[in-house]
Amino acid sequence: MLYRDPTHAERELIDLVERGAKTPSGRTAVHLHLSQLMPAHRPPQYLRIAARLFAPMESDAGLRVFSMSNGDIMIIGRDMPEDEIDRMIQRIKSLFSHDPLTWSDADDEDGFDPFVTWYAFEVDLDELRQVIKGLLADAEKRRRDLLKAPPHAQDLTPEKLSGLLEGLGKINIRHHLRRQPCVRVMDRKAVILFEEIYTSMADLRKAVAPETDLFSARWLFQDFSRSLDRLVLTGLPRAEVVQAPKRISLNLNLETVETREYQVLRQVLGPKPVVLEVQLIDVFTNLAKFLKVRDQLRADGDAILIDSLTPAMLGALDMRQLDPDFVKIQWASDLAAPGHPGSGDELGDIVEALGGDRVILTRCDTELAITWGLTHGIYTFQGRFMDAILGTVSINTQPQLAGVSLRDFVRWRNAVDNATRHQCPHPQALDAVQEFASPPRRGRAARAPVTPSGTGGH
């Protein structure tokens, strides 16, 4: 089985340090101890994003950035722009602001910051060598463990991928699709801004890969998701929901926009705008493609959305440079906890600078999420709480739905396959309500009157 040698970065780092030791003047190493973060606070995508933040400095300042196999980051350079590096470190700290490791202040009396260590080659070379040897020893242990480990039955392999792709062709993909409205709160009413159509990966996995971890190999899963994109786009034209009043959003890979299947669906939709939802890590992986697709979508009257952000990520990254039409922030209940870094005015300032009409708060399962979002200048929401409000209003205002339970209504409305929708005694009632009385807006949100037809200020 092919694998990436866990010692590769450490060995390359040692080689660079030893070469730099011959001319140590002005050389510096900066060590970010991300491996010391609590496991729940350092998901792999965050570690990749943290490393990517330094990418512009590699060309502008001649730095070398190493992502260690344990998750740490090491930066090596000569005449390093220390103020700029320090500003970037503060942005990365905000990315991991949930973790106590980021709470220390380097300006305290002892000047100790457990999150980062600076080494000057002229003074700290021996200590730096010992640290890197320790990193290499740990990486070599991981390498030995990897070679000894028996193959995991759950891993996604090229052979299994071939079988999964064959299985995809045998299913009705519409059974595994769901939709969910994004609702914009205005001064006197709430309106559906667009309907997201997405794949229920839990259902799909049961159907085609019950014993396989689809996410165990990122690049193989990428191949799987490209095939899934094409299957979804092929199945959607026969789904009634694409004729619903509001525009739709689709979770797709960037390159899928250039496929024949996408163009066919685009023709079926006619003048109705489309919102393309992409993951931040995919944006960083191919920034040129993102910019090209963004501009192409806008030229066609469509929009692009960067998905799965957190308040910390929004604070660490300057989204104005990527200039998406929308961003989605994931709600978590601890955001409302007193003293949480996301509970202050900083997030409100960031939202206001980006534009409140661009920001969507998703995974809103309680009223608390809506209240928190409105307080921070966010007034577009998605989640089960909004589904329940829309369902309640629909049942209470349409006599033909008398006796229908809220649970059944939400299940029928969220379905994409026509058979499930037609379990509703009056399927046309599922999309009858497109606006309803909104909760009162407060705080920063009240400053920004919006219209439901906007596309993020463009």
CSV table of C-alpha atoms in Angstrom, one decimal:
chain,number,residue,atom,x,y,z
A,1,MET,CA,0.0,0.0,0.0
A,2,LEU,CA,1.3,3.5,-0.9
A,3,TYR,CA,1.8,6.0,2.0
A,4,ARG,CA,3.6,9.2,2.6
A,5,ASP,CA,6.8,8.8,4.7
A,6,PRO,CA,6.0,10.5,8.1
A,7,THR,CA,9.7,11.4,8.5
A,8,HIS,CA,9.9,13.3,5.2
A,9,ALA,CA,9.4,16.9,6.5
A,10,GLU,CA,11.6,16.3,9.6
A,11,ARG,CA,14.5,15.0,7.5
A,12,GLU,CA,14.3,17.9,5.0
A,13,LEU,CA,14.2,20.3,8.0
A,14,ILE,CA,17.3,18.8,9.5
A,15,ASP,CA,19.1,19.2,6.2
A,16,LEU,CA,18.1,22.8,5.9
A,17,VAL,CA,19.1,23.7,9.5
A,18,GLU,CA,22.5,22.0,9.1
A,19,ARG,CA,23.2,23.9,5.9
A,20,GLY,CA,22.1,27.1,7.5
A,21,ALA,CA,24.3,26.5,10.5
A,22,LYS,CA,27.4,27.2,8.3
A,23,THR,CA,26.2,30.8,8.0
A,24,PRO,CA,24.0,31.4,11.1
A,25,SER,CA,24.0,35.2,11.0
A,26,GLY,CA,20.4,36.5,10.8
A,27,ARG,CA,18.8,33.1,10.6
A,28,THR,CA,15.7,32.3,12.7
A,29,ALA,CA,13.4,29.4,13.3
A,30,VAL,CA,9.9,29.7,14.6
A,31,HIS,CA,8.2,26.6,16.0
A,32,LEU,CA,4.4,26.5,16.4
A,33,HIS,CA,3.4,23.8,18.8
A,34,LEU,CA,0.1,22.8,17.3
A,35,SER,CA,0.6,19.2,18.4
A,36,GLN,CA,0.1,20.4,22.0
A,37,LEU,CA,-3.5,21.5,21.2
A,38,MET,CA,-6.2,19.2,22.5
A,39,PRO,CA,-7.2,16.6,19.8
A,40,ALA,CA,-10.7,17.9,19.5
A,41,HIS,CA,-9.4,21.4,18.8
A,42,ARG,CA,-7.0,20.6,15.9
A,43,PRO,CA,-8.9,18.9,13.1
A,44,PRO,CA,-6.6,18.2,10.1
A,45,GLN,CA,-8.2,20.8,7.9
A,46,TYR,CA,-7.4,23.5,10.5
A,47,LEU,CA,-3.7,22.4,10.5
A,48,ARG,CA,-3.5,22.6,6.7
A,49,ILE,CA,-5.1,26.0,6.7
A,50,ALA,CA,-2.6,27.2,9.4
A,51,ALA,CA,0.3,26.1,7.3
A,52,ARG,CA,-1.2,27.7,4.1
A,53,LEU,CA,-1.4,31.1,5.8
A,54,PHE,CA,2.4,31.4,5.6
A,55,ALA,CA,2.5,30.5,1.9
A,56,PRO,CA,2.7,34.1,0.6
A,57,MET,CA,5.8,34.7,2.9
A,58,GLU,CA,7.6,31.8,1.3
A,59,SER,CA,7.9,33.7,-2.0
A,60,ASP,CA,7.9,37.3,-0.6
A,61,ALA,CA,10.3,36.8,2.3
A,62,GLY,CA,12.2,33.7,1.2
A,63,LEU,CA,11.0,31.6,4.1
A,64,ARG,CA,10.6,27.8,4.3
A,65,VAL,CA,7.5,26.4,6.0
A,66,PHE,CA,7.5,22.8,7.2
A,67,SER,CA,4.4,20.9,8.3
A,68,MET,CA,5.6,18.3,10.7
A,69,SER,CA,4.0,14.9,10.8
A,70,ASN,CA,2.7,15.6,14.4
A,71,GLY,CA,0.9,18.7,13.2
A,72,ASP,CA,3.5,21.3,14.3
A,73,ILE,CA,4.7,24.0,12.0
A,74,MET,CA,8.3,25.1,11.7
A,75,ILE,CA,9.4,28.2,9.8
A,76,ILE,CA,13.0,28.9,8.8
A,77,GLY,CA,14.3,32.1,7.3
A,78,ARG,CA,17.0,34.7,7.2
A,79,ASP,CA,16.3,38.3,8.2
A,80,MET,CA,12.8,37.2,8.9
A,81,PRO,CA,10.0,39.9,9.0
A,82,GLU,CA,9.3,39.3,12.7
A,83,ASP,CA,6.4,41.7,13.1
A,84,GLU,CA,4.6,40.1,10.1
A,85,ILE,CA,5.3,36.6,11.4
A,86,ASP,CA,4.0,37.6,14.8
A,87,ARG,CA,0.8,39.0,13.3
A,88,MET,CA,0.3,35.8,11.4
A,89,ILE,CA,0.8,33.8,14.6
A,90,GLN,CA,-1.9,35.8,16.3
A,91,ARG,CA,-4.3,35.0,13.4
A,92,ILE,CA,-3.5,31.3,13.8
A,93,LYS,CA,-4.1,31.6,17.5
A,94,SER,CA,-7.5,32.9,16.8
A,95,LEU,CA,-8.1,29.9,14.6
A,96,PHE,CA,-7.6,27.6,17.6
A,97,SER,CA,-9.0,30.0,20.2
A,98,HIS,CA,-11.1,27.2,21.9
A,99,ASP,CA,-7.8,25.7,23.2
A,100,PRO,CA,-6.1,26.8,26.5
A,101,LEU,CA,-2.7,26.6,24.7
A,102,THR,CA,-3.7,29.9,22.9
A,103,TRP,CA,-4.7,31.8,26.0
A,104,SER,CA,-1.2,32.7,27.2
A,105,ASP,CA,0.0,36.2,26.6
A,106,ALA,CA,3.6,36.6,25.5
A,107,ASP,CA,3.6,40.1,27.0
A,108,ASP,CA,3.3,38.7,30.5
A,109,GLU,CA,6.2,39.1,32.9
A,110,ASP,CA,7.9,35.8,32.1
A,111,GLY,CA,7.4,36.4,28.3
A,112,PHE,CA,6.7,32.6,27.9
A,113,ASP,CA,4.2,31.6,25.3
A,114,PRO,CA,3.6,27.8,25.1
A,115,PHE,CA,2.1,28.2,21.6
A,116,VAL,CA,5.3,29.3,19.9
A,117,THR,CA,9.1,29.2,20.3
A,118,TRP,CA,11.6,31.4,18.5
A,119,TYR,CA,15.2,30.3,17.9
A,120,ALA,CA,18.1,32.5,16.7
A,121,PHE,CA,20.7,30.3,15.0
A,122,GLU,CA,23.6,32.3,16.5
A,123,VAL,CA,22.4,31.7,20.0
A,124,ASP,CA,20.0,28.7,20.1
A,125,LEU,CA,21.3,26.4,17.4
A,126,ASP,CA,22.1,23.5,19.8
A,127,GLU,CA,18.7,23.7,21.4
A,128,LEU,CA,17.1,23.8,17.9
A,129,ARG,CA,19.0,20.7,16.8
A,130,GLN,CA,17.8,18.8,19.9
A,131,VAL,CA,14.2,19.8,19.2
A,132,ILE,CA,14.3,18.7,15.6
A,133,LYS,CA,16.0,15.4,16.6
A,134,GLY,CA,13.1,14.8,19.0
A,135,LEU,CA,10.6,15.6,16.2
A,136,LEU,CA,12.4,13.1,13.9
A,137,ALA,CA,12.5,10.4,16.6
A,138,ASP,CA,8.7,10.7,17.1
A,139,ALA,CA,8.1,10.7,13.3
A,140,GLU,CA,10.3,7.5,13.0
A,141,LYS,CA,8.2,5.8,15.7
A,142,ARG,CA,5.0,6.7,13.7
A,143,ARG,CA,6.7,5.3,10.6
A,144,ARG,CA,7.5,2.0,12.3
A,145,ASP,CA,4.0,1.8,13.7
A,146,LEU,CA,2.6,2.4,10.2
A,147,LEU,CA,4.7,-0.3,8.6
A,148,LYS,CA,3.7,-2.8,11.4
A,149,ALA,CA,0.0,-2.0,11.3
A,150,PRO,CA,-2.2,-4.5,9.5
A,151,PRO,CA,-4.3,-3.0,6.7
A,152,HIS,CA,-7.5,-1.6,8.1
A,153,ALA,CA,-10.7,-3.0,6.5
A,154,GLN,CA,-12.4,0.4,6.8
A,155,ASP,CA,-9.8,2.3,4.7
A,156,LEU,CA,-10.7,3.6,1.3
A,157,THR,CA,-8.3,2.1,-1.3
A,158,PRO,CA,-8.0,2.4,-5.1
A,159,GLU,CA,-9.5,-1.0,-5.5
A,160,LYS,CA,-12.4,-0.3,-3.2
A,161,LEU,CA,-13.0,3.0,-4.9
A,162,SER,CA,-13.5,1.2,-8.2
A,163,GLY,CA,-16.2,-0.9,-6.6
A,164,LEU,CA,-17.9,2.1,-5.0
A,165,LEU,CA,-18.0,4.0,-8.3
A,166,GLU,CA,-19.6,1.0,-9.9
A,167,GLY,CA,-22.2,0.9,-7.0
A,168,LEU,CA,-23.0,4.6,-7.5
A,169,GLY,CA,-24.2,3.9,-11.0
A,170,LYS,CA,-26.8,1.4,-9.7
A,171,ILE,CA,-28.7,3.7,-7.2
A,172,ASN,CA,-31.3,6.4,-7.5
A,173,ILE,CA,-29.3,9.3,-6.2
A,174,ARG,CA,-32.4,11.4,-5.5
A,175,HIS,CA,-33.2,9.1,-2.6
A,176,HIS,CA,-30.0,10.3,-1.0
A,177,LEU,CA,-30.4,14.0,-1.6
A,178,ARG,CA,-31.9,16.5,0.9
A,179,ARG,CA,-32.7,20.2,0.7
A,180,GLN,CA,-32.8,22.9,3.3
A,181,PRO,CA,-33.7,26.6,3.1
A,182,CYS,CA,-31.5,29.5,4.0
A,183,VAL,CA,-33.7,32.1,5.5
A,184,ARG,CA,-32.9,35.8,5.6
A,185,VAL,CA,-34.4,37.9,8.4
A,186,MET,CA,-35.6,41.3,7.3
A,187,ASP,CA,-37.2,44.1,9.3
A,188,ARG,CA,-40.7,42.8,9.2
A,189,LYS,CA,-40.5,39.4,7.6
A,190,ALA,CA,-38.2,36.5,6.9
A,191,VAL,CA,-37.8,35.2,3.4
A,192,ILE,CA,-36.2,32.1,1.8
A,193,LEU,CA,-33.0,33.3,0.2
A,194,PHE,CA,-32.2,30.0,-1.5
A,195,GLU,CA,-32.6,26.2,-1.0
A,196,GLU,CA,-29.5,24.2,-0.5
A,197,ILE,CA,-29.5,20.7,-2.1
A,198,TYR,CA,-26.9,18.3,-0.6
A,199,THR,CA,-26.1,14.7,-0.4
A,200,SER,CA,-26.9,12.8,2.8
A,201,MET,CA,-23.6,11.1,3.2
A,202,ALA,CA,-24.9,8.9,6.0
A,203,ASP,CA,-27.6,7.4,3.8
A,204,LEU,CA,-25.3,7.2,0.8
A,205,ARG,CA,-22.6,5.3,2.8
A,206,LYS,CA,-25.2,2.8,4.0
A,207,ALA,CA,-26.2,2.2,0.4
A,208,VAL,CA,-22.8,1.9,-1.3
A,209,ALA,CA,-20.1,1.7,1.3
A,210,PRO,CA,-21.4,0.4,4.7
A,211,GLU,CA,-17.9,-1.0,5.7
A,212,THR,CA,-15.7,1.7,4.2
A,213,ASP,CA,-14.5,5.0,5.7
A,214,LEU,CA,-15.0,7.3,2.8
A,215,PHE,CA,-12.9,10.0,4.3
A,216,SER,CA,-9.8,7.9,5.2
A,217,ALA,CA,-7.9,8.9,2.0
A,218,ARG,CA,-8.6,12.5,1.0
A,219,TRP,CA,-7.4,12.2,-2.6
A,220,LEU,CA,-9.4,9.0,-3.2
A,221,PHE,CA,-12.4,10.6,-1.7
A,222,GLN,CA,-11.9,13.5,-4.0
A,223,ASP,CA,-12.2,11.1,-7.0
A,224,PHE,CA,-15.3,9.7,-5.4
A,225,SER,CA,-16.9,13.1,-4.9
A,226,ARG,CA,-16.2,14.2,-8.5
A,227,SER,CA,-18.2,11.1,-9.7
A,228,LEU,CA,-20.9,11.8,-7.1
A,229,ASP,CA,-21.1,15.4,-8.4
A,230,ARG,CA,-21.9,14.2,-11.9
A,231,LEU,CA,-24.4,11.7,-10.7
A,232,VAL,CA,-26.2,14.3,-8.6
A,233,LEU,CA,-26.3,16.7,-11.6
A,234,THR,CA,-27.7,14.0,-13.8
A,235,GLY,CA,-30.4,13.1,-11.4
A,236,LEU,CA,-31.6,16.6,-10.4
A,237,PRO,CA,-33.4,17.6,-13.7
A,238,ARG,CA,-36.1,15.0,-12.9
A,239,ALA,CA,-36.6,16.3,-9.4
A,240,GLU,CA,-39.6,18.6,-8.7
A,241,VAL,CA,-37.6,20.7,-6.3
A,242,VAL,CA,-35.6,22.3,-9.0
A,243,GLN,CA,-38.8,24.0,-10.1
A,244,ALA,CA,-39.4,25.4,-6.6
A,245,PRO,CA,-39.7,29.2,-6.5
A,246,LYS,CA,-36.3,30.1,-5.0
A,247,ARG,CA,-32.9,29.6,-6.4
A,248,ILE,CA,-30.9,26.5,-5.3
A,249,SER,CA,-27.4,26.0,-4.0
A,250,LEU,CA,-25.2,23.0,-4.7
A,251,ASN,CA,-22.2,21.5,-2.9
A,252,LEU,CA,-19.8,20.8,-5.8
A,253,ASN,CA,-16.1,20.6,-6.6
A,254,LEU,CA,-14.8,23.6,-8.4
A,255,GLU,CA,-14.0,21.8,-11.6
A,256,THR,CA,-17.5,20.3,-11.8
A,257,VAL,CA,-18.7,23.7,-13.1
A,258,GLU,CA,-16.9,23.0,-16.3
A,259,THR,CA,-18.6,19.6,-16.9
A,260,ARG,CA,-21.3,18.8,-19.4
A,261,GLU,CA,-23.6,17.6,-16.6
A,262,TYR,CA,-23.5,21.0,-14.9
A,263,GLN,CA,-24.2,22.9,-18.1
A,264,VAL,CA,-27.3,20.7,-18.8
A,265,LEU,CA,-28.7,21.3,-15.3
A,266,ARG,CA,-27.9,25.0,-15.8
A,267,GLN,CA,-30.1,25.1,-18.9
A,268,VAL,CA,-32.9,23.3,-17.1
A,269,LEU,CA,-32.9,25.9,-14.4
A,270,GLY,CA,-33.1,28.7,-17.0
A,271,PRO,CA,-32.8,32.2,-15.5
A,272,LYS,CA,-33.0,31.0,-11.9
A,273,PRO,CA,-29.6,31.8,-10.2
A,274,VAL,CA,-27.4,29.1,-8.7
A,275,VAL,CA,-25.2,29.3,-5.6
A,276,LEU,CA,-22.1,27.1,-5.7
A,277,GLU,CA,-20.9,26.0,-2.2
A,278,VAL,CA,-17.2,25.0,-1.9
A,279,GLN,CA,-15.0,24.0,1.0
A,280,LEU,CA,-12.3,26.4,2.2
A,281,ILE,CA,-9.6,23.7,1.9
A,282,ASP,CA,-10.5,23.3,-1.8
A,283,VAL,CA,-10.2,27.0,-2.3
A,284,PHE,CA,-6.7,27.0,-0.9
A,285,THR,CA,-5.8,23.8,-2.9
A,286,ASN,CA,-6.5,25.6,-6.2
A,287,LEU,CA,-6.9,29.3,-5.7
A,288,ALA,CA,-6.5,30.1,-9.4
A,289,LYS,CA,-9.4,27.8,-10.2
A,290,PHE,CA,-11.6,29.4,-7.4
A,291,LEU,CA,-11.0,32.9,-8.8
A,292,LYS,CA,-11.8,31.7,-12.3
A,293,VAL,CA,-15.0,29.9,-11.3
A,294,ARG,CA,-16.1,32.8,-9.1
A,295,ASP,CA,-15.8,35.3,-11.9
A,296,GLN,CA,-17.5,32.9,-14.4
A,297,LEU,CA,-20.4,32.3,-12.0
A,298,ARG,CA,-20.9,36.0,-11.5
A,299,ALA,CA,-20.8,36.6,-15.3
A,300,ASP,CA,-23.7,34.2,-15.6
A,301,GLY,CA,-25.7,35.8,-12.7
A,302,ASP,CA,-24.8,33.1,-10.2
A,303,ALA,CA,-22.9,33.2,-6.9
A,304,ILE,CA,-20.2,31.4,-5.0
A,305,LEU,CA,-20.2,30.5,-1.3
A,306,ILE,CA,-17.4,29.3,1.0
A,307,ASP,CA,-18.7,26.7,3.4
A,308,SER,CA,-17.9,25.3,6.8
A,309,LEU,CA,-16.2,28.2,8.5
A,310,THR,CA,-16.0,29.0,12.2
A,311,PRO,CA,-15.9,32.4,13.8
A,312,ALA,CA,-12.2,31.7,14.5
A,313,MET,CA,-11.5,31.0,10.9
A,314,LEU,CA,-13.4,34.1,9.8
A,315,GLY,CA,-11.2,36.1,12.1
A,316,ALA,CA,-7.9,34.5,11.0
A,317,LEU,CA,-8.5,34.8,7.3
A,318,ASP,CA,-9.2,38.0,5.3
A,319,MET,CA,-12.2,36.9,3.3
A,320,ARG,CA,-12.4,40.2,1.5
A,321,GLN,CA,-9.4,39.1,-0.5
A,322,LEU,CA,-11.2,35.9,-1.7
A,323,ASP,CA,-14.3,38.1,-2.2
A,324,PRO,CA,-17.0,35.3,-2.1
A,325,ASP,CA,-20.7,36.2,-2.5
A,326,PHE,CA,-21.5,34.3,0.7
A,327,VAL,CA,-19.7,32.6,3.6
A,328,LYS,CA,-21.3,30.1,6.0
A,329,ILE,CA,-20.3,30.0,9.7
A,330,GLN,CA,-21.1,26.9,11.7
A,331,TRP,CA,-23.0,27.5,14.9
A,332,ALA,CA,-21.9,25.8,18.1
A,333,SER,CA,-23.7,26.3,21.4
A,334,ASP,CA,-20.4,27.2,23.3
A,335,LEU,CA,-20.1,30.3,21.1
A,336,ALA,CA,-22.7,31.9,23.4
A,337,ALA,CA,-20.7,31.1,26.6
A,338,PRO,CA,-19.5,34.1,28.6
A,339,GLY,CA,-15.9,34.9,27.9
A,340,HIS,CA,-15.7,32.9,24.6
A,341,PRO,CA,-13.5,34.7,22.1
A,342,GLY,CA,-16.4,34.7,19.6
A,343,SER,CA,-18.8,36.4,22.0
A,344,GLY,CA,-17.3,39.8,22.0
A,345,ASP,CA,-17.5,42.7,19.5
A,346,GLU,CA,-14.6,41.4,17.4
A,347,LEU,CA,-16.8,39.0,15.4
A,348,GLY,CA,-19.4,41.8,14.9
A,349,ASP,CA,-16.7,44.0,13.5
A,350,ILE,CA,-15.5,41.3,11.1
A,351,VAL,CA,-19.0,40.5,9.9
A,352,GLU,CA,-19.7,44.2,9.4
A,353,ALA,CA,-16.4,44.7,7.4
A,354,LEU,CA,-17.2,41.7,5.2
A,355,GLY,CA,-20.8,42.7,4.8
A,356,GLY,CA,-23.7,41.3,6.8
A,357,ASP,CA,-25.6,40.3,3.7
A,358,ARG,CA,-22.8,37.8,2.8
A,359,VAL,CA,-22.7,35.9,6.1
A,360,ILE,CA,-24.9,32.8,6.8
A,361,LEU,CA,-25.1,31.1,10.2
A,362,THR,CA,-25.8,27.4,9.7
A,363,ARG,CA,-26.6,24.4,11.9
A,364,CYS,CA,-29.0,26.6,13.8
A,365,ASP,CA,-30.9,24.1,15.9
A,366,THR,CA,-32.2,26.4,18.7
A,367,GLU,CA,-33.5,29.9,19.1
A,368,LEU,CA,-30.2,30.8,20.9
A,369,ALA,CA,-28.4,30.5,17.6
A,370,ILE,CA,-30.7,33.0,15.9
A,371,THR,CA,-30.4,35.4,18.9
A,372,TRP,CA,-26.6,35.1,18.9
A,373,GLY,CA,-26.4,35.6,15.1
A,374,LEU,CA,-28.6,38.8,15.1
A,375,THR,CA,-26.5,40.2,18.0
A,376,HIS,CA,-23.4,39.8,15.8
A,377,GLY,CA,-24.8,41.4,12.7
A,378,ILE,CA,-25.8,38.1,11.0
A,379,TYR,CA,-29.3,37.8,9.6
A,380,THR,CA,-29.4,34.8,7.3
A,381,PHE,CA,-29.9,31.4,9.0
A,382,GLN,CA,-30.0,27.7,8.1
A,383,GLY,CA,-30.8,24.8,10.3
A,384,ARG,CA,-33.5,22.7,12.0
A,385,PHE,CA,-34.8,25.6,14.0
A,386,MET,CA,-35.6,27.5,10.8
A,387,ASP,CA,-37.1,24.3,9.3
A,388,ALA,CA,-39.4,24.0,12.3
A,389,ILE,CA,-40.5,27.6,12.0
A,390,LEU,CA,-41.2,27.3,8.3
A,391,GLY,CA,-43.1,24.0,8.9
A,392,THR,CA,-45.2,25.4,11.7
A,393,VAL,CA,-46.2,28.5,9.7
A,394,SER,CA,-47.0,26.3,6.7
A,395,ILE,CA,-49.2,23.9,8.7
A,396,ASN,CA,-51.0,26.7,10.6
A,397,THR,CA,-51.7,28.8,7.5
A,398,GLN,CA,-52.8,26.1,5.0
A,399,PRO,CA,-56.1,24.3,5.8
A,400,GLN,CA,-55.2,21.5,3.4
A,401,LEU,CA,-52.3,20.5,5.8
A,402,ALA,CA,-54.7,20.1,8.8
A,403,GLY,CA,-53.7,17.0,10.8
A,404,VAL,CA,-50.2,16.8,9.3
A,405,SER,CA,-47.4,16.5,11.9
A,406,LEU,CA,-44.5,18.9,11.9
A,407,ARG,CA,-42.1,16.0,11.7
A,408,ASP,CA,-43.7,14.6,8.6
A,409,PHE,CA,-43.9,18.0,7.0
A,410,VAL,CA,-40.2,18.7,7.5
A,411,ARG,CA,-39.3,15.2,6.2
A,412,TRP,CA,-41.4,15.7,3.1
A,413,ARG,CA,-40.2,19.2,2.4
A,414,ASN,CA,-36.5,18.3,2.9
A,415,ALA,CA,-36.8,15.4,0.5
A,416,VAL,CA,-35.6,15.7,-3.1
A,417,ASP,CA,-37.0,12.5,-4.5
A,418,ASN,CA,-40.5,12.9,-5.9
A,419,ALA,CA,-41.9,9.8,-4.3
A,420,THR,CA,-41.3,11.0,-0.7
A,421,ARG,CA,-42.7,14.5,-1.6
A,422,HIS,CA,-45.9,12.9,-2.8
A,423,GLN,CA,-46.5,11.2,0.5
A,424,CYS,CA,-47.7,14.7,1.5
A,425,PRO,CA,-51.5,14.9,0.8
A,426,HIS,CA,-50.9,18.2,-1.0
A,427,PRO,CA,-47.3,18.3,-2.3
A,428,GLN,CA,-47.7,21.8,-3.7
A,429,ALA,CA,-48.2,23.0,-0.1
A,430,LEU,CA,-44.6,22.2,0.6
A,431,ASP,CA,-43.3,25.3,-1.2
A,432,ALA,CA,-46.3,27.5,-0.7
A,433,VAL,CA,-44.8,29.5,2.1
A,434,GLN,CA,-41.8,31.6,0.9
A,435,GLU,CA,-41.9,34.3,3.6
A,436,PHE,CA,-43.3,34.7,7.1
A,437,ALA,CA,-43.2,37.2,10.1
A,438,SER,CA,-39.6,37.5,11.3
A,439,PRO,CA,-38.3,37.7,14.8
A,440,PRO,CA,-37.2,41.3,15.8
A,441,ARG,CA,-33.8,42.2,14.6
A,442,ARG,CA,-31.4,43.8,17.1
A,443,GLY,CA,-27.9,45.0,17.5
A,444,ARG,CA,-25.7,45.4,14.5
A,445,ALA,CA,-28.2,43.7,12.1
A,446,ALA,CA,-30.6,46.6,12.4
A,447,ARG,CA,-28.1,48.8,10.7
A,448,ALA,CA,-28.2,47.0,7.4
A,449,PRO,CA,-31.4,46.9,5.5
A,450,VAL,CA,-31.3,44.2,2.9
A,451,THR,CA,-33.4,42.8,0.1
A,452,PRO,CA,-33.9,39.1,-0.5
A,453,SER,CA,-32.8,39.2,-4.1
A,454,GLY,CA,-29.2,40.4,-3.4
A,455,THR,CA,-26.2,38.2,-4.0
A,456,GLY,CA,-23.9,39.3,-1.3
A,457,GLY,CA,-23.4,42.9,-2.4
A,458,HIS,CA,-22.6,42.1,-6.0
